[in-house]
Amino acid sequence: MPSIVLDREEEMESQTESVVASVRQDGASAEKGLAASDEPTSPVGKKWFLFGFGVLYMLFLLDFAARLGITAVFPAMQKDLGLSDSQVGVAGSAVLLGMTVFVLPFSFLADKGSKKHAVNLMSAVWGVGCTLCGLVSHLFLIVLGRFMVGIGNASYAPVSVSMLTSWTRRSRWGSVIGAYNSALPAF
């Protein structure tokens, strides 16, 4: 009976050593894979990176100005256009509705296509929406303009982060995204 227990213990010890060796081998493979994937997927030169980062940063900063800055003029718009509090609330919420509806489909399409063209298109839609808000004469144009601002904002931030991370090493992603997101408190 004791020999059966010893045989079973030796068998378990052998299996444990086999698993440990396998884990060590997989760990070494994973480290090699991580080192290889640290390279940027779409590397650009330092000048182009700084230029691209600057453009994306300024767009992100203006994005928040367009999204949140209009709330400062809502009381004047409400008085000039004779809007009720609920109508102003609808106008303020339209941007969030546009973002919510379009963030996933537009981000998916941008990821499958050209990110640069997606940012250009989103910026254009956002700009038209801002212009429409400046030309308001009634509630419908305000809501439509704010909704277009939301559509423009929908995939801009995810696509910008994707562009920035494709230009830099994985080990620098935190620094780059942190610097990019510093536009939030800057506004």
Short mmCIF file of C-alpha atoms in Angstrom, two decimals, residues 62-68 90-107 121-133 141-158:
data_model
loop_
_atom_site.label_atom_id
_atom_site.label_comp_id
_atom_site.label_asym_id
_atom_site.label_seq_id
_atom_site.Cartn_x
_atom_site.Cartn_y
_atom_site.Cartn_z
CA LEU A 62 -11.70 72.89 -29.22
CA ASP A 63 -13.95 69.84 -28.98
CA PHE A 64 -14.55 70.56 -25.31
CA ALA A 65 -15.01 74.26 -25.97
CA ALA A 66 -17.68 73.45 -28.57
CA ARG A 67 -19.33 70.80 -26.43
CA LEU A 68 -19.37 72.63 -23.10
CA VAL A 90 -33.22 69.29 -25.08
CA ALA A 91 -30.69 71.43 -26.94
CA GLY A 92 -28.06 70.67 -24.32
CA SER A 93 -28.78 66.94 -24.43
CA ALA A 94 -28.72 66.67 -28.23
CA VAL A 95 -24.91 66.54 -28.28
CA LEU A 96 -24.90 63.56 -25.91
CA LEU A 97 -27.54 61.80 -27.98
CA GLY A 98 -25.46 62.24 -31.14
CA MET A 99 -22.37 60.91 -29.39
CA THR A 100 -24.19 57.94 -27.86
CA VAL A 101 -25.81 56.84 -31.11
CA PHE A 102 -22.76 57.19 -33.34
CA VAL A 103 -19.69 56.42 -31.18
CA LEU A 104 -19.61 52.65 -31.80
CA PRO A 105 -20.46 52.51 -35.52
CA PHE A 106 -18.21 55.44 -36.46
CA SER A 107 -15.31 54.20 -34.35
CA LEU A 121 -14.70 64.01 -41.65
CA MET A 122 -15.65 64.13 -37.96
CA SER A 123 -14.04 67.56 -37.62
CA ALA A 124 -15.98 68.81 -40.65
CA VAL A 125 -19.32 67.51 -39.30
CA TRP A 126 -18.50 69.01 -35.92
CA GLY A 127 -17.61 72.37 -37.57
CA VAL A 128 -20.86 72.45 -39.57
CA GLY A 129 -22.77 71.71 -36.36
CA CYS A 130 -21.00 74.56 -34.55
CA THR A 131 -21.75 76.91 -37.44
CA LEU A 132 -25.40 75.89 -37.39
CA CYS A 133 -25.53 76.68 -33.67
CA LEU A 141 -31.58 74.47 -35.74
CA ILE A 142 -30.10 74.51 -32.24
CA VAL A 143 -30.98 70.85 -31.68
CA LEU A 144 -29.77 69.86 -35.16
CA GLY A 145 -26.51 71.77 -34.71
CA ARG A 146 -25.89 70.28 -31.26
CA PHE A 147 -26.72 66.79 -32.58
CA MET A 148 -24.16 67.29 -35.38
CA VAL A 149 -21.58 68.40 -32.81
CA GLY A 150 -22.28 65.12 -31.03
CA ILE A 151 -21.88 63.14 -34.25
CA GLY A 152 -18.57 64.88 -34.92
CA ASN A 153 -17.37 64.19 -31.38
CA ALA A 154 -18.57 60.59 -31.45
CA SER A 155 -15.53 58.90 -32.86
CA TYR A 156 -13.02 61.72 -32.77
CA ALA A 157 -11.54 60.91 -29.35
CA PRO A 158 -11.29 57.12 -29.80
#
